[in-house]
């Protein structure tokens, strides 16, 4: 595959190996402006490594990655990144607005600036993610959901072309999962940011997703949720019968086998997987 000139993000012939183990190979992917791509699959299949390759932090074994028609490098302002929710340590001397300000001008030398323009931009972002009321609060005293709102604000501060989300809903309750998902989707709608969203549970974002990239068993499938999240498709990928059920707008995958790879333990494969 040649790179798609109209894509905001494209991968051509992407292969990732660690030693003798191939996570995925010959991956051709073109993500269009404003597209919402969910990346699914068990642990150890290279979902986070895919994000690192897009960020320029992980070299592919074969193939290449392009962002806006150029090979990816380190620290592009055209990429926003939302990590997994991890509570900030107690006593961290940082206010909520300071965390967001790092997304506005954190790429510049020295301490974050305090110009009026930066202050106004931070205020705009705090309002857009529903964080105005705690903008001056120490981040370490905020709840996990509130901290994750700020990480969304930090990631969208530069109006990125691509927003990479590495399980940003992990450990959040259902209300905060919904709120954070909607914030990400609003950014996509506002300026056409493409979203690449790694998750184990597609249900909180299912109605937002355009396509799914499913990684499993050293293979992958790309298509709409209805095309990929099917019993026959996943059974073929895992090499064993897998059942996919739909109930009240949710997708449930049952029968995913335990991993037999001695180099990669996948605890979530030892039980039914809810997608």
mmCIF file of C-alpha atoms in Angstrom:
data_model
loop_
_atom_site.group_PDB
_atom_site.id
_atom_site.type_symbol
_atom_site.label_atom_id
_atom_site.label_comp_id
_atom_site.label_asym_id
_atom_site.label_seq_id
_atom_site.Cartn_x
_atom_site.Cartn_y
_atom_site.Cartn_z
ATOM 1 C CA UNK A 1 0.000 0.000 0.000
ATOM 2 C CA UNK A 2 1.163 3.513 -0.773
ATOM 3 C CA UNK A 3 0.309 6.245 1.682
ATOM 4 C CA UNK A 4 -3.129 7.860 1.274
ATOM 5 C CA UNK A 5 -2.520 11.515 0.389
ATOM 6 C CA UNK A 6 -5.830 12.544 1.968
ATOM 7 C CA UNK A 7 -5.237 10.742 5.268
ATOM 8 C CA UNK A 8 -4.156 12.622 8.360
ATOM 9 C CA UNK A 9 -2.381 9.471 9.570
ATOM 10 C CA UNK A 10 -1.234 6.507 7.493
ATOM 11 C CA UNK A 11 0.732 3.323 8.098
ATOM 12 C CA UNK A 12 2.109 1.368 5.160
ATOM 13 C CA UNK A 13 3.334 -2.215 5.497
ATOM 14 C CA UNK A 14 3.603 -1.866 9.259
ATOM 15 C CA UNK A 15 5.196 -4.847 11.008
ATOM 16 C CA UNK A 16 6.223 -5.072 14.647
ATOM 17 C CA UNK A 17 8.304 -7.918 16.058
ATOM 18 C CA UNK A 18 9.990 -8.470 19.398
ATOM 19 C CA UNK A 19 12.527 -11.240 18.990
ATOM 20 C CA UNK A 20 10.843 -14.220 17.355
ATOM 21 C CA UNK A 21 7.373 -12.945 18.223
ATOM 22 C CA UNK A 22 5.371 -11.008 15.636
ATOM 23 C CA UNK A 23 2.669 -8.780 17.109
ATOM 24 C CA UNK A 24 1.270 -7.766 13.718
ATOM 25 C CA UNK A 25 2.537 -7.584 10.169
ATOM 26 C CA UNK A 26 1.725 -5.874 6.863
ATOM 27 C CA UNK A 27 -0.599 -3.382 8.550
ATOM 28 C CA UNK A 28 -1.955 -0.841 6.074
ATOM 29 C CA UNK A 29 -4.031 1.836 7.740
ATOM 30 C CA UNK A 30 -5.247 5.259 6.621
ATOM 31 C CA UNK A 31 -7.074 7.416 9.159
ATOM 32 C CA UNK A 32 -9.078 10.276 7.700
ATOM 33 C CA UNK A 33 -9.638 13.712 9.286
ATOM 34 C CA UNK A 34 -12.419 13.482 11.849
ATOM 35 C CA UNK A 35 -12.454 9.684 11.902
ATOM 36 C CA UNK A 36 -12.882 7.804 15.204
ATOM 37 C CA UNK A 37 -10.850 4.580 15.166
ATOM 38 C CA UNK A 38 -11.093 2.171 18.110
ATOM 39 C CA UNK A 39 -8.113 -0.152 18.636
ATOM 40 C CA UNK A 40 -9.169 -3.355 20.399
ATOM 41 C CA UNK A 41 -7.608 -6.631 21.467
ATOM 42 C CA UNK A 42 -6.039 -8.387 24.458
ATOM 43 C CA UNK A 43 -2.902 -7.270 26.246
ATOM 44 C CA UNK A 44 0.364 -8.075 24.533
ATOM 45 C CA UNK A 45 -0.934 -7.573 20.998
ATOM 46 C CA UNK A 46 0.808 -4.258 20.386
ATOM 47 C CA UNK A 47 -1.947 -1.674 20.925
ATOM 48 C CA UNK A 48 0.162 0.697 23.010
ATOM 49 C CA UNK A 49 3.183 -0.052 20.808
ATOM 50 C CA UNK A 50 1.118 1.148 17.857
ATOM 51 C CA UNK A 51 0.556 4.468 19.600
ATOM 52 C CA UNK A 52 4.276 4.691 20.401
ATOM 53 C CA UNK A 53 5.084 4.133 16.715
ATOM 54 C CA UNK A 54 2.759 6.998 15.785
ATOM 55 C CA UNK A 55 4.426 9.165 18.425
ATOM 56 C CA UNK A 56 7.844 8.308 17.001
ATOM 57 C CA UNK A 57 8.879 6.513 20.191
ATOM 58 C CA UNK A 58 8.843 2.982 18.768
ATOM 59 C CA UNK A 59 10.456 1.972 15.491
ATOM 60 C CA UNK A 60 8.545 -0.457 13.339
ATOM 61 C CA UNK A 61 10.362 -3.609 12.262
ATOM 62 C CA UNK A 62 9.120 -2.958 8.733
ATOM 63 C CA UNK A 63 7.020 -0.259 7.087
ATOM 64 C CA UNK A 64 6.579 3.355 8.047
ATOM 65 C CA UNK A 65 4.189 5.860 9.575
ATOM 66 C CA UNK A 66 3.268 9.241 8.142
ATOM 67 C CA UNK A 67 1.471 12.151 9.756
ATOM 68 C CA UNK A 68 0.021 14.736 7.390
ATOM 69 C CA UNK A 69 2.170 13.351 4.578
ATOM 70 C CA UNK A 70 5.451 13.392 6.517
ATOM 71 C CA UNK A 71 7.333 10.698 8.365
ATOM 72 C CA UNK A 72 6.643 10.911 12.076
ATOM 73 C CA UNK A 73 9.172 12.431 14.449
ATOM 74 C CA UNK A 74 9.346 13.145 18.159
ATOM 75 C CA UNK A 75 7.175 15.714 19.899
ATOM 76 C CA UNK A 76 4.859 16.821 17.102
ATOM 77 C CA UNK A 77 2.346 19.503 18.128
ATOM 78 C CA UNK A 78 -0.004 17.927 15.595
ATOM 79 C CA UNK A 79 -0.481 14.935 17.896
ATOM 80 C CA UNK A 80 -2.382 15.056 21.168
ATOM 81 C CA UNK A 81 -1.982 12.237 23.691
ATOM 82 C CA UNK A 82 -4.269 11.166 26.535
ATOM 83 C CA UNK A 83 -2.759 8.494 28.804
ATOM 84 C CA UNK A 84 -4.423 6.024 31.122
ATOM 85 C CA UNK A 85 -5.940 7.576 34.206
ATOM 86 C CA UNK A 86 -3.348 7.595 36.986
ATOM 87 C CA UNK A 87 -3.832 9.645 40.118
ATOM 88 C CA UNK A 88 -1.306 12.453 40.563
ATOM 89 C CA UNK A 89 0.754 12.103 43.733
ATOM 90 C CA UNK A 90 -0.392 13.935 46.850
ATOM 91 C CA UNK A 91 1.475 17.181 47.364
ATOM 92 C CA UNK A 92 2.347 17.736 43.694
ATOM 93 C CA UNK A 93 2.811 21.543 43.471
ATOM 94 C CA UNK A 94 0.657 22.014 40.393
ATOM 95 C CA UNK A 95 -2.738 23.600 39.930
ATOM 96 C CA UNK A 96 -5.278 22.335 37.451
ATOM 97 C CA UNK A 97 -4.719 25.304 35.164
ATOM 98 C CA UNK A 98 -0.942 24.760 35.286
ATOM 99 C CA UNK A 99 -1.401 21.235 33.940
ATOM 100 C CA UNK A 100 -3.482 22.537 31.042
ATOM 101 C CA UNK A 101 -0.965 25.334 30.412
ATOM 102 C CA UNK A 102 1.697 22.712 29.734
ATOM 103 C CA UNK A 103 -0.357 21.709 26.719
ATOM 104 C CA UNK A 104 -0.524 25.316 25.520
ATOM 105 C CA UNK A 105 3.165 26.180 25.694
ATOM 106 C CA UNK A 106 4.887 23.250 27.401
ATOM 107 C CA UNK A 107 7.056 22.726 24.319
ATOM 108 C CA UNK A 108 8.848 26.014 24.966
ATOM 109 C CA UNK A 109 11.934 26.390 27.123
ATOM 110 C CA UNK A 110 11.572 27.478 30.727
ATOM 111 C CA UNK A 111 8.533 27.544 32.965
ATOM 112 C CA UNK A 112 5.059 27.814 31.428
ATOM 113 C CA UNK A 113 4.405 31.400 30.452
ATOM 114 C CA UNK A 114 1.852 33.628 32.137
ATOM 115 C CA UNK A 115 1.022 35.964 29.272
ATOM 116 C CA UNK A 116 -2.543 37.141 28.840
ATOM 117 C CA UNK A 117 -2.893 35.117 25.652
ATOM 118 C CA UNK A 118 -1.867 31.908 27.442
ATOM 119 C CA UNK A 119 -4.158 32.740 30.354
ATOM 120 C CA UNK A 120 -7.114 33.264 28.010
ATOM 121 C CA UNK A 121 -6.392 30.051 26.129
ATOM 122 C CA UNK A 122 -6.187 28.066 29.382
ATOM 123 C CA UNK A 123 -9.509 29.573 30.502
ATOM 124 C CA UNK A 124 -11.094 28.541 27.193
ATOM 125 C CA UNK A 125 -9.825 24.983 27.538
ATOM 126 C CA UNK A 126 -10.898 24.676 31.166
ATOM 127 C CA UNK A 127 -14.388 25.772 30.152
ATOM 128 C CA UNK A 128 -14.496 23.377 27.194
ATOM 129 C CA UNK A 129 -13.720 20.357 29.389
ATOM 130 C CA UNK A 130 -15.969 21.458 32.273
ATOM 131 C CA UNK A 131 -13.098 22.229 34.635
ATOM 132 C CA UNK A 132 -13.521 25.960 35.264
ATOM 133 C CA UNK A 133 -14.818 25.425 38.804
ATOM 134 C CA UNK A 134 -11.616 23.678 39.910
ATOM 135 C CA UNK A 135 -9.124 25.453 37.666
ATOM 136 C CA UNK A 136 -7.161 26.872 40.589
ATOM 137 C CA UNK A 137 -7.291 23.727 42.716
ATOM 138 C CA UNK A 138 -4.196 21.563 43.359
ATOM 139 C CA UNK A 139 -4.371 18.668 40.907
ATOM 140 C CA UNK A 140 -3.488 16.103 43.585
ATOM 141 C CA UNK A 141 -6.719 16.888 45.430
ATOM 142 C CA UNK A 142 -8.961 16.263 42.430
ATOM 143 C CA UNK A 143 -10.814 13.044 41.693
ATOM 144 C CA UNK A 144 -9.656 10.659 38.983
ATOM 145 C CA UNK A 145 -12.418 11.862 36.669
ATOM 146 C CA UNK A 146 -11.505 15.510 37.231
ATOM 147 C CA UNK A 147 -7.830 14.830 36.594
ATOM 148 C CA UNK A 148 -8.696 13.009 33.380
ATOM 149 C CA UNK A 149 -10.746 15.996 32.194
ATOM 150 C CA UNK A 150 -7.599 18.074 32.607
ATOM 151 C CA UNK A 151 -5.535 15.556 30.625
ATOM 152 C CA UNK A 152 -8.063 15.830 27.815
ATOM 153 C CA UNK A 153 -7.720 19.612 27.996
ATOM 154 C CA UNK A 154 -3.939 19.381 27.926
ATOM 155 C CA UNK A 155 -4.052 17.051 24.906
ATOM 156 C CA UNK A 156 -6.389 19.258 22.837
ATOM 157 C CA UNK A 157 -4.662 22.532 23.708
ATOM 158 C CA UNK A 158 -2.770 22.677 20.411
ATOM 159 C CA UNK A 159 -5.804 21.667 18.305
ATOM 160 C CA UNK A 160 -4.038 18.469 17.177
ATOM 161 C CA UNK A 161 -4.693 16.741 13.878
ATOM 162 C CA UNK A 162 -4.654 13.358 15.632
ATOM 163 C CA UNK A 163 -5.670 12.562 19.195
ATOM 164 C CA UNK A 164 -4.148 9.353 20.581
ATOM 165 C CA UNK A 165 -5.981 7.872 23.562
ATOM 166 C CA UNK A 166 -4.348 5.042 25.522
ATOM 167 C CA UNK A 167 -7.193 3.539 27.552
ATOM 168 C CA UNK A 168 -8.216 6.933 28.947
ATOM 169 C CA UNK A 169 -11.346 5.494 30.609
ATOM 170 C CA UNK A 170 -9.523 2.891 32.693
ATOM 171 C CA UNK A 171 -10.481 3.013 36.406
ATOM 172 C CA UNK A 172 -13.168 5.660 35.829
ATOM 173 C CA UNK A 173 -16.764 5.105 36.902
ATOM 174 C CA UNK A 174 -19.489 4.982 34.262
ATOM 175 C CA UNK A 175 -20.447 8.645 34.629
ATOM 176 C CA UNK A 176 -16.878 9.847 34.151
ATOM 177 C CA UNK A 177 -16.321 7.366 31.299
ATOM 178 C CA UNK A 178 -19.234 8.940 29.480
ATOM 179 C CA UNK A 179 -18.119 12.487 30.229
ATOM 180 C CA UNK A 180 -14.521 11.940 29.066
ATOM 181 C CA UNK A 181 -15.675 10.087 25.930
ATOM 182 C CA UNK A 182 -17.998 12.940 25.014
ATOM 183 C CA UNK A 183 -15.221 15.504 25.512
ATOM 184 C CA UNK A 184 -13.015 13.594 23.094
ATOM 185 C CA UNK A 185 -15.843 13.250 20.588
ATOM 186 C CA UNK A 186 -16.656 16.970 20.841
ATOM 187 C CA UNK A 187 -13.060 17.788 19.897
ATOM 188 C CA UNK A 188 -13.359 15.573 16.855
ATOM 189 C CA UNK A 189 -16.568 17.324 15.813
ATOM 190 C CA UNK A 190 -15.239 20.818 16.516
ATOM 191 C CA UNK A 191 -12.138 20.846 14.334
ATOM 192 C CA UNK A 192 -12.084 17.455 12.613
ATOM 193 C CA UNK A 193 -9.437 15.874 14.812
ATOM 194 C CA UNK A 194 -8.904 12.182 14.054
ATOM 195 C CA UNK A 195 -9.146 9.953 17.124
ATOM 196 C CA UNK A 196 -7.202 6.711 17.667
ATOM 197 C CA UNK A 197 -8.687 5.219 20.832
ATOM 198 C CA UNK A 198 -7.122 2.153 22.494
ATOM 199 C CA UNK A 199 -9.537 0.386 24.824
ATOM 200 C CA UNK A 200 -10.538 -3.001 26.240
ATOM 201 C CA UNK A 201 -14.186 -1.976 26.448
ATOM 202 C CA UNK A 202 -15.650 -0.457 23.294
ATOM 203 C CA UNK A 203 -19.130 -0.028 24.769
ATOM 204 C CA UNK A 204 -18.690 3.497 26.250
ATOM 205 C CA UNK A 205 -17.606 4.783 22.810
ATOM 206 C CA UNK A 206 -19.451 2.364 20.513
ATOM 207 C CA UNK A 207 -21.859 4.940 19.092
ATOM 208 C CA UNK A 208 -18.944 7.262 18.280
ATOM 209 C CA UNK A 209 -16.734 4.711 16.499
ATOM 210 C CA UNK A 210 -16.401 4.750 12.708
ATOM 211 C CA UNK A 211 -13.994 1.832 12.373
ATOM 212 C CA UNK A 212 -12.326 -0.800 14.522
ATOM 213 C CA UNK A 213 -8.764 -2.099 14.329
ATOM 214 C CA UNK A 214 -8.784 -5.429 16.170
ATOM 215 C CA UNK A 215 -5.421 -7.012 17.053
ATOM 216 C CA UNK A 216 -5.231 -10.651 18.147
ATOM 217 C CA UNK A 217 -3.248 -13.802 17.477
ATOM 218 C CA UNK A 218 -0.602 -11.978 15.448
ATOM 219 C CA UNK A 219 -3.247 -10.822 12.973
ATOM 220 C CA UNK A 220 -5.579 -7.856 12.591
ATOM 221 C CA UNK A 221 -8.920 -6.881 11.114
ATOM 222 C CA UNK A 222 -10.117 -3.421 10.118
ATOM 223 C CA UNK A 223 -13.724 -2.442 9.467
ATOM 224 C CA UNK A 224 -16.855 -1.029 11.014
ATOM 225 C CA UNK A 225 -17.848 -2.400 14.436
ATOM 226 C CA UNK A 226 -20.573 -4.485 12.785
ATOM 227 C CA UNK A 227 -18.055 -5.943 10.326
ATOM 228 C CA UNK A 228 -15.320 -6.821 12.822
ATOM 229 C CA UNK A 229 -17.157 -7.629 16.038
ATOM 230 C CA UNK A 230 -18.674 -10.820 14.694
ATOM 231 C CA UNK A 231 -18.363 -14.390 15.969
ATOM 232 C CA UNK A 232 -16.904 -15.769 12.740
ATOM 233 C CA UNK A 233 -14.327 -12.971 12.401
ATOM 234 C CA UNK A 234 -13.009 -13.240 15.959
ATOM 235 C CA UNK A 235 -13.124 -17.038 15.885
ATOM 236 C CA UNK A 236 -10.865 -16.991 12.843
ATOM 237 C CA UNK A 237 -8.461 -14.545 14.497
ATOM 238 C CA UNK A 238 -8.192 -16.513 17.742
ATOM 239 C CA UNK A 239 -8.263 -19.908 16.034
ATOM 240 C CA UNK A 240 -10.995 -21.146 18.370
ATOM 241 C CA UNK A 241 -14.761 -20.581 18.694
ATOM 242 C CA UNK A 242 -15.597 -17.125 20.040
ATOM 243 C CA UNK A 243 -19.161 -15.871 20.499
ATOM 244 C CA UNK A 244 -20.202 -12.242 20.100
ATOM 245 C CA UNK A 245 -23.524 -11.161 21.590
ATOM 246 C CA UNK A 246 -25.329 -7.851 21.362
ATOM 247 C CA UNK A 247 -27.692 -6.822 24.128
ATOM 248 C CA UNK A 248 -29.278 -3.422 24.801
ATOM 249 C CA UNK A 249 -26.721 -1.662 22.632
ATOM 250 C CA UNK A 250 -23.738 -3.406 24.223
ATOM 251 C CA UNK A 251 -21.316 -5.901 22.718
ATOM 252 C CA UNK A 252 -20.151 -8.905 24.742
ATOM 253 C CA UNK A 253 -17.402 -11.281 23.571
ATOM 254 C CA UNK A 254 -17.354 -14.720 25.211
ATOM 255 C CA UNK A 255 -14.935 -17.622 24.903
ATOM 256 C CA UNK A 256 -11.640 -15.830 24.272
ATOM 257 C CA UNK A 257 -8.953 -18.430 25.118
ATOM 258 C CA UNK A 258 -6.101 -18.107 27.542
ATOM 259 C CA UNK A 259 -2.781 -17.127 25.998
ATOM 260 C CA UNK A 260 -0.286 -19.919 25.352
ATOM 261 C CA UNK A 261 2.568 -17.458 24.812
ATOM 262 C CA UNK A 262 4.989 -18.005 27.690
ATOM 263 C CA UNK A 263 6.496 -14.558 27.081
ATOM 264 C CA UNK A 264 3.227 -12.646 27.438
ATOM 265 C CA UNK A 265 0.764 -13.227 30.253
ATOM 266 C CA UNK A 266 -2.687 -11.858 29.493
ATOM 267 C CA UNK A 267 -4.779 -11.955 32.692
ATOM 268 C CA UNK A 268 -7.860 -10.483 31.037
ATOM 269 C CA UNK A 269 -8.013 -13.496 28.708
ATOM 270 C CA UNK A 270 -8.741 -15.817 31.616
ATOM 271 C CA UNK A 271 -12.346 -14.631 31.783
ATOM 272 C CA UNK A 272 -15.069 -13.473 29.469
ATOM 273 C CA UNK A 273 -14.177 -10.206 27.774
ATOM 274 C CA UNK A 274 -16.773 -7.451 27.647
ATOM 275 C CA UNK A 275 -16.208 -5.185 24.700
#
